[in-house]
Tab-separated table of C-alpha atoms in Angstrom:
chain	number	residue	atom	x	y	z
B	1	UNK	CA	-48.252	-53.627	42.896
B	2	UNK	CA	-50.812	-56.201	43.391
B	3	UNK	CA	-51.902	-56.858	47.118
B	4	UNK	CA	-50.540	-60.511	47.026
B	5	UNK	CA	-47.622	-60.730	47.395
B	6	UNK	CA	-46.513	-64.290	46.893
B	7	UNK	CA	-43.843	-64.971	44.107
B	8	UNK	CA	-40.309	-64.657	45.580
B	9	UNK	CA	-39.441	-61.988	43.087
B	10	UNK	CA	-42.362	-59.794	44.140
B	11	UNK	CA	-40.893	-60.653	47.901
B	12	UNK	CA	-37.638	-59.746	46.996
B	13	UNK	CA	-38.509	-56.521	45.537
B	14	UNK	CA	-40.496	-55.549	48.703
B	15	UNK	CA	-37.231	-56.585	50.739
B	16	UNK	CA	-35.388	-54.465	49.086
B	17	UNK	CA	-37.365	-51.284	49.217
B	18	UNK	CA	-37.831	-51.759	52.932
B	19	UNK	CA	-33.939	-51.599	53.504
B	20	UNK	CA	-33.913	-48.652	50.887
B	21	UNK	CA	-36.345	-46.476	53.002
B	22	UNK	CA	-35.874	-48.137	56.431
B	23	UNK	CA	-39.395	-48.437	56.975
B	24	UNK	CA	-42.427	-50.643	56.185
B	25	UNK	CA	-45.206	-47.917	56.196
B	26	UNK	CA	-42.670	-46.144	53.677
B	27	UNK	CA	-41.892	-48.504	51.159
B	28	UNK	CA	-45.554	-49.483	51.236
B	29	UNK	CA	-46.385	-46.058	50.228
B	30	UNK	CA	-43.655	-46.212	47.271
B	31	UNK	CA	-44.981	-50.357	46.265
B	32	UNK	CA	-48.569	-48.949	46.170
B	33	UNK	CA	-49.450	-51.904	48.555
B	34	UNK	CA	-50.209	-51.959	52.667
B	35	UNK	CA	-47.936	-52.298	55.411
B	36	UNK	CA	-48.968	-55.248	56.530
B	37	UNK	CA	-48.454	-56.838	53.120
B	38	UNK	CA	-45.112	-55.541	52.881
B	39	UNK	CA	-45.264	-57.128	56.529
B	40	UNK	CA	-45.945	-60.352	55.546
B	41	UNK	CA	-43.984	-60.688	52.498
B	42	UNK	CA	-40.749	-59.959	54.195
B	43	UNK	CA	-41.895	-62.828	56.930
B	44	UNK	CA	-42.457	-65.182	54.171
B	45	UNK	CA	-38.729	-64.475	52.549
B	46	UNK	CA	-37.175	-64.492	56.437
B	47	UNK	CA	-38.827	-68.140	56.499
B	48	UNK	CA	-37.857	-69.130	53.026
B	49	UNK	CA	-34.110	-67.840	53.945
B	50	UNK	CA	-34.236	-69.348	57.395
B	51	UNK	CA	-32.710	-66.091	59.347
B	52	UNK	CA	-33.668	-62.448	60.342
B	53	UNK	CA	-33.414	-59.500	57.314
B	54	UNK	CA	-34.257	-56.960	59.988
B	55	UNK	CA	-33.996	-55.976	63.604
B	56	UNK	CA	-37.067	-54.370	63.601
B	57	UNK	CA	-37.751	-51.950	67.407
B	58	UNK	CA	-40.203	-49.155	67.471
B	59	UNK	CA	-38.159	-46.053	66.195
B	60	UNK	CA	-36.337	-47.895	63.345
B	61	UNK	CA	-35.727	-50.544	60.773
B	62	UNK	CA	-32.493	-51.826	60.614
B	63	UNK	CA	-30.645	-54.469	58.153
B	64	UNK	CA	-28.997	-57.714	59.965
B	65	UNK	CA	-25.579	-58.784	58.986
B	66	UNK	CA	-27.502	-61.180	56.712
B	67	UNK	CA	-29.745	-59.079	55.520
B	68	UNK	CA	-26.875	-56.495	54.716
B	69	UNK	CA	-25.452	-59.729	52.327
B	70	UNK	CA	-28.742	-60.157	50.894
B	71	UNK	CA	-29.539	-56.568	50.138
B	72	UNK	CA	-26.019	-56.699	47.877
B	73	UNK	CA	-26.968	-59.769	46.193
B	74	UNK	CA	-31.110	-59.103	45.816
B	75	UNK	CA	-30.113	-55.439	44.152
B	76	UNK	CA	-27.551	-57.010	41.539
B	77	UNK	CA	-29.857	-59.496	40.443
B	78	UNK	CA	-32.720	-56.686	39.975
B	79	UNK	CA	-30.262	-54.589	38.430
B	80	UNK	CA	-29.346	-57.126	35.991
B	81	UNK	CA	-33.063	-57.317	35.494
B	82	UNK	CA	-33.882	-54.135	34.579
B	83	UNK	CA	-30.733	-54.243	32.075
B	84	UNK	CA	-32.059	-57.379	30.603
B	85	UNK	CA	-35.765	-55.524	30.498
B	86	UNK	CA	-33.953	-52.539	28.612
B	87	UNK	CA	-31.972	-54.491	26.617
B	88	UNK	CA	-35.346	-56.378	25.237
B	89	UNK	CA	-37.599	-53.084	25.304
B	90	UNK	CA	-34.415	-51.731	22.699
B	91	UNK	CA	-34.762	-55.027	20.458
B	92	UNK	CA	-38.030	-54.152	19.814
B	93	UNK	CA	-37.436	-50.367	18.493
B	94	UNK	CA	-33.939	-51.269	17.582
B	95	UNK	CA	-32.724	-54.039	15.069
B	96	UNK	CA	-30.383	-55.926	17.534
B	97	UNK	CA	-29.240	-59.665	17.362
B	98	UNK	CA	-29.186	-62.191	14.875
B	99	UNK	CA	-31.158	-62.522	11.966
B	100	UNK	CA	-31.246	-66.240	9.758
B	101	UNK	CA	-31.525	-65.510	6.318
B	102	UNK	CA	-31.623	-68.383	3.352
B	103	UNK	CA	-31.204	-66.944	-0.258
B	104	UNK	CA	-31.048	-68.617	-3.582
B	105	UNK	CA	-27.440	-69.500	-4.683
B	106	UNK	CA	-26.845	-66.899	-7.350
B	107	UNK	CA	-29.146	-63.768	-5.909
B	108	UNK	CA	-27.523	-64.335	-2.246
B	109	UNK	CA	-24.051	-63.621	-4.057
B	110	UNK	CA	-25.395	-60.696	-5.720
B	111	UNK	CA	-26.679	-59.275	-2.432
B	112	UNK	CA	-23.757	-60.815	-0.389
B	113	UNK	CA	-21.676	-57.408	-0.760
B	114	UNK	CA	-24.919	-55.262	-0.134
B	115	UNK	CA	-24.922	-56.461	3.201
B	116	UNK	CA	-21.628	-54.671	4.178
B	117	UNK	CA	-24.210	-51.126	3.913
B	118	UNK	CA	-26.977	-52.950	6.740
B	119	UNK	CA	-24.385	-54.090	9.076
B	120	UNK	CA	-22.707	-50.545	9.084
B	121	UNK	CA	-26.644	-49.036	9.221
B	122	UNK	CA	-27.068	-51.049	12.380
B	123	UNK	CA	-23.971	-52.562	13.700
B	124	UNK	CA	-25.464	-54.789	16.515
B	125	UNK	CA	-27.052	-56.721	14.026
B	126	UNK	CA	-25.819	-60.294	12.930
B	127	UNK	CA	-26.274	-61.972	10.227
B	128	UNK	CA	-26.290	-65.830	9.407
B	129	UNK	CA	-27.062	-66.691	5.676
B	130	UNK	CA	-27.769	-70.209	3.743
B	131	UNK	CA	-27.352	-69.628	-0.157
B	132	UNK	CA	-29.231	-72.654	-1.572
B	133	UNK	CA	-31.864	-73.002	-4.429
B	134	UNK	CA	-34.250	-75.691	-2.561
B	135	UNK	CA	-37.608	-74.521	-1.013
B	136	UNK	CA	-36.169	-74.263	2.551
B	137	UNK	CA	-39.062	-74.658	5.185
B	138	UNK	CA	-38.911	-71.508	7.508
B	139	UNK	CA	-40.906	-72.277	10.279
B	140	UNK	CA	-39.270	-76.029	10.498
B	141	UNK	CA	-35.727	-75.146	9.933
B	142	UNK	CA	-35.960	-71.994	11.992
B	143	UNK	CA	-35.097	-69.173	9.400
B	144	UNK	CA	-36.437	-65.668	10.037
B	145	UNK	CA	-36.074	-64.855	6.290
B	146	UNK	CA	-36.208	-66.851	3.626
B	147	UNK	CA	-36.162	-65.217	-0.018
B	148	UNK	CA	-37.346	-67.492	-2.888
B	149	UNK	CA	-38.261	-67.005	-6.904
B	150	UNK	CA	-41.163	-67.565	-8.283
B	151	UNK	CA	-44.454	-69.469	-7.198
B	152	UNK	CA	-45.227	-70.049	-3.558
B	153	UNK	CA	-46.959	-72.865	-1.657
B	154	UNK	CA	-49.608	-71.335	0.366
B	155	UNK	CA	-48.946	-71.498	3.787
B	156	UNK	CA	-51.057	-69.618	6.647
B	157	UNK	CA	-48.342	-70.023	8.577
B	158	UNK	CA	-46.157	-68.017	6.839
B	159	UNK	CA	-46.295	-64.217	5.709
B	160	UNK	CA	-44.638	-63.126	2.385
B	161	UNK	CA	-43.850	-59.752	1.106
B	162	UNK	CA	-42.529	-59.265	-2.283
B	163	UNK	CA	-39.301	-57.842	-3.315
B	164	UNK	CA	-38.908	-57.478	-6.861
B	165	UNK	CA	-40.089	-58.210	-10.691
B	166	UNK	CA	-37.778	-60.265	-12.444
B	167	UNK	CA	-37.113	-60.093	-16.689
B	168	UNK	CA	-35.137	-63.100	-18.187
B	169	UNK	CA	-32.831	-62.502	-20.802
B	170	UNK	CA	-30.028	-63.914	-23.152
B	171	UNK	CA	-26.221	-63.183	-22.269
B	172	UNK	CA	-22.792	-64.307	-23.243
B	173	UNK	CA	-19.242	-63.297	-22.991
B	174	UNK	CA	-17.854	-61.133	-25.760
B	175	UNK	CA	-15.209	-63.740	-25.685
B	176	UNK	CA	-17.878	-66.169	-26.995
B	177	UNK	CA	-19.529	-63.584	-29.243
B	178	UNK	CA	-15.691	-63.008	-30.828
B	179	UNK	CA	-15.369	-66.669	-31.396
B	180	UNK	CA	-18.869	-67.526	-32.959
B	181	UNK	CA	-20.419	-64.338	-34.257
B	182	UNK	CA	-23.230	-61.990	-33.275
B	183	UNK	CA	-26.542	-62.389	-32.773
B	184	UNK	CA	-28.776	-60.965	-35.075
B	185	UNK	CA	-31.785	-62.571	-34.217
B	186	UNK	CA	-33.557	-65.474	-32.665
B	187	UNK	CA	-33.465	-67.741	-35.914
B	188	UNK	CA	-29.543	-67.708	-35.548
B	189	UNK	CA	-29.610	-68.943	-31.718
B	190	UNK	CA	-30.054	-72.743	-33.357
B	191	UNK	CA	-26.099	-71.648	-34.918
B	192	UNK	CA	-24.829	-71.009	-31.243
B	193	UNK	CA	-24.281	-73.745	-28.101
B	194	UNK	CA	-26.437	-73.397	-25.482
B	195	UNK	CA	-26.169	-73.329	-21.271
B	196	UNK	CA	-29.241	-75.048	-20.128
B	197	UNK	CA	-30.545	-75.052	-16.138
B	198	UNK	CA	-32.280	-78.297	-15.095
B	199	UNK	CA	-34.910	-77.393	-12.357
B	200	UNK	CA	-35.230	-78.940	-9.082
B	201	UNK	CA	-37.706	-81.253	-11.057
B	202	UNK	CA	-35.390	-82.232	-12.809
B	203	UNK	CA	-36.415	-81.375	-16.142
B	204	UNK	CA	-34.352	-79.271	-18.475
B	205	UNK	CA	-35.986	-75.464	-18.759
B	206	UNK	CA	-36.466	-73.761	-21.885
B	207	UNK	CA	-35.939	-70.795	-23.048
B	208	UNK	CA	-39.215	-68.162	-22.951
B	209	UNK	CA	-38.401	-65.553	-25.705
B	210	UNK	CA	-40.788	-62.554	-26.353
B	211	UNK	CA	-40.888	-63.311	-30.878
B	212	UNK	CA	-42.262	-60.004	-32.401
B	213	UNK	CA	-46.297	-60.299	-30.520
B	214	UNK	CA	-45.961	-63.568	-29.150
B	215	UNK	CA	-44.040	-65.045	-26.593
B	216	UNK	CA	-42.384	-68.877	-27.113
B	217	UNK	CA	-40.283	-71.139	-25.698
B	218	UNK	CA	-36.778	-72.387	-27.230
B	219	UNK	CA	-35.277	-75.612	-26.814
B	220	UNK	CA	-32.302	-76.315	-28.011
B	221	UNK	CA	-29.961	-79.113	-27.998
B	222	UNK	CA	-27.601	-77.846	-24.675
B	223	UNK	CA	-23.909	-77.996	-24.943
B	224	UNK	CA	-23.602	-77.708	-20.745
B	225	UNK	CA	-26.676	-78.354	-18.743
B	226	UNK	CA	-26.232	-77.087	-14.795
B	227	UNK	CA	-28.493	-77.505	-11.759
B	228	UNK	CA	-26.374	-74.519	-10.134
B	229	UNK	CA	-27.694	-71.284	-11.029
B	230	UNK	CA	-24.652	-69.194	-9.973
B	231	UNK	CA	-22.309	-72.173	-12.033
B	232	UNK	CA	-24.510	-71.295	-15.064
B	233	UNK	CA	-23.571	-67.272	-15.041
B	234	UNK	CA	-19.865	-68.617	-14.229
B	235	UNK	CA	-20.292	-70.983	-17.373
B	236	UNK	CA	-21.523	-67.551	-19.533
B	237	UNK	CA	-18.664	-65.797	-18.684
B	238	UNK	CA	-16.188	-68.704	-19.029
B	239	UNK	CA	-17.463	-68.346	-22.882
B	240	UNK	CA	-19.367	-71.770	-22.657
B	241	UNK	CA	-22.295	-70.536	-25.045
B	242	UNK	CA	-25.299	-68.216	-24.415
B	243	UNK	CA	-27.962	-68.837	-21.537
B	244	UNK	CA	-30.922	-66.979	-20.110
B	245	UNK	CA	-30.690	-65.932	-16.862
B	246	UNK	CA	-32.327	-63.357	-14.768
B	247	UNK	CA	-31.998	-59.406	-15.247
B	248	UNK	CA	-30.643	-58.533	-12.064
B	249	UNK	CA	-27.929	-61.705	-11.761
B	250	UNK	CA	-26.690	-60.351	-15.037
B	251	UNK	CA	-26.577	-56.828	-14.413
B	252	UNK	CA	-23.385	-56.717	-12.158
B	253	UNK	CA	-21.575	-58.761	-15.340
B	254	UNK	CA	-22.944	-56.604	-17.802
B	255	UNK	CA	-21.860	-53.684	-16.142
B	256	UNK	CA	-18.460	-54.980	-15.371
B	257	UNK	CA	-18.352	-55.725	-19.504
B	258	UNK	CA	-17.990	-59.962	-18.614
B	259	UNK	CA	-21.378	-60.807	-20.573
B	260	UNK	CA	-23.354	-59.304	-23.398
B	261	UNK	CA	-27.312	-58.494	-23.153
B	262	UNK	CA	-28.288	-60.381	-26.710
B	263	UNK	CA	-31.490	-59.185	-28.354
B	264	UNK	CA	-32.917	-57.284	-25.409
B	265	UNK	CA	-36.307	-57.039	-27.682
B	266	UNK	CA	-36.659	-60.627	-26.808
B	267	UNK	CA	-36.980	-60.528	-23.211
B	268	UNK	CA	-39.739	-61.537	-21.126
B	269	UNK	CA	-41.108	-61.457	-17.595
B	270	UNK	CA	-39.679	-63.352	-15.137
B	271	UNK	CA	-41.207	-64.802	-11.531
B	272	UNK	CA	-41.574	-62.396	-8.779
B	273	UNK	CA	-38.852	-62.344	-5.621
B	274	UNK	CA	-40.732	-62.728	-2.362
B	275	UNK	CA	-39.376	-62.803	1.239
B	276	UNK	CA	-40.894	-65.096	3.262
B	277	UNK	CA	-41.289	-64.509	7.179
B	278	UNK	CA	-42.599	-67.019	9.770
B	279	UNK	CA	-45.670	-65.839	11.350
B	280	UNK	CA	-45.909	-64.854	15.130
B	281	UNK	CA	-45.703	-61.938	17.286
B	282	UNK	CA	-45.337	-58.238	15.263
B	283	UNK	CA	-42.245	-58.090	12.974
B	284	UNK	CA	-39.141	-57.763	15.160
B	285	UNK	CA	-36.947	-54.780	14.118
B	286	UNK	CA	-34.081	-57.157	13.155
B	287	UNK	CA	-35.843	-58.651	10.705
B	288	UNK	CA	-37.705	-56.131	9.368
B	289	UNK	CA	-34.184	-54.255	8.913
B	290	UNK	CA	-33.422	-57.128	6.703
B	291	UNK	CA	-36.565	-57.407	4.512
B	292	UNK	CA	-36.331	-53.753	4.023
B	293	UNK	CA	-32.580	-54.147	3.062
B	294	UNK	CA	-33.494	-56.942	0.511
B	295	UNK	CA	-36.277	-54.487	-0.977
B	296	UNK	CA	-34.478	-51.713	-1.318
B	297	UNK	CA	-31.432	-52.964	-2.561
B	298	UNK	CA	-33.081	-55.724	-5.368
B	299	UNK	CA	-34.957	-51.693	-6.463
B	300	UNK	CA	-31.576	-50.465	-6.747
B	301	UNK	CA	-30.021	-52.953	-9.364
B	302	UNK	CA	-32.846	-52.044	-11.711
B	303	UNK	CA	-32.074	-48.419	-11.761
């Protein structure tokens, strides 16, 4: 302990170890400070308190009725201290509390269910999630995670960490496919109606096809255009038409036999998945818990 001894915590805590050891030269020994500091800081809480702690006579130290009350209240607040300090020092090594997560519409529904496996990994975790497809500002709106596709803003503020590769592709229910035929190639995708997403630009986004060497885009003349990327899988399986959407939104349809990969030879790369973390102190457990989650589990779907 320092040898002033002035904040009223630092006073309490030398109040208290007097009464444990019933003796100033004692608890000095044990606070690493002198006896008349411990002396003086036990004066200074007396005067701050207005009334005697001890009865203080040659041979011994003893506690006064009000210091007896004092003692009981001074030790449950330091307990409930060192709980508090404990229960910190454990968020630190141990992902504890609530993380703030905001996810684009249709990946945070294919990782919604994923998230039943982290919260039975570490079950004093929360979770609070945001599944929208608009740049969300992390540091402003206070999200400790924030996972967005492709091209960032640079931001020193911010640390990203990326999750994933992404392939786009062309799908569409066999329901559909029944109705209007195969497809052979990419010539007969001018026979078949279209699902189009319009970007947050607002502009309609074609189709990037990978044509024998070369890669292209397609536009076509859209029978359904959606801003909702989620509404535009739903729209695929409904039997709508064909769209291109991303590999690992499609997977969990294809799988389930509700959409058809069409002309796989035709894919191309997508954008990357980051995660995007608000700078500060070093990672805290809980969210690195979640990042890790995110990583792991967008690896998984591709396997």
């Amino acid at each position: 302990m320092n040898e002033r001894i002035d904040a009223p915590m630092a006073e309490i805590a030398v109040f208290v170890a007097v009464a444990q050891t019933g003796s100033f030269t004692r608890a000095a020994e044990d606070l690493g400070s002198s006896k008349s500091n411990v002396g003086k800081a036990v004066q200074r809480l007396e005067n701050r308190l207005g009334t005697k702690l001890f009865q203080r006579t040659t041979r011994a130290v003893r506690l006064t009725e009000d210091g007896e009350t004092y003692l009981a209240a001074a030790q449950d607040a330091l307990d409930g201290l060192r709980e508090a300090e404990q229960q910190l020092a454990a968020r630190r090594s141990e992902p504890v509390g609530r993380v703030k997560i905001d996810l684009p519409a249709g990946f945070g529904r294919l990782l919604l269910p994923s998230f039943i496996q982290l919260r039975e990994k570490y079950p004093k975790l929360t979770l609070e999630m945001a599944l929208t497809d608009r740049m969300s500002d992390p540091v402003g709106e206070g999200w400790d995670v924030v996972v967005r596709i492709g091209t960032l803003p640079q931001d020193s503020e911010l640390t990203v960490r990326k999750l994933c590769d992404l392939r786009l592709g062309l799908y569409a229910s066999p329901d559909y496919l029944e109705r209007r035929g195969k497809v052979m190639s990419l010539a007969a995708l001018t026979d078949h109606d279209a699902i189009v997403f319009r970007g947050p630009s607002g502009r309609l986004r074609a189709w990037t096809v990978q044509d024998g060497t070369h890669i292209r885009e397609v536009s076509l003349s859209p029978v359904l255009v959606l801003a909702d990327g989620q509404a535009l899988v739903e729209a695929a399986v409904a039997g709508f038409g064909i769209t291109q959407i991303l590999d690992r939104v499609a997977l969990p349809y294809v799988r389930s036999g509700r959409l058809i990969h069409l002309l796989p030879e035709a894919d191309t790369d997508g954008p990357p998945v980051h995660a995007i973390i608000s700078l500060g102190q070093k990672m805290a457990a809980k969210t690195r818990a979640v990042v890790n989650h995110l990583a792991d589990t967008l690896q998984q779907t591709a396997e």
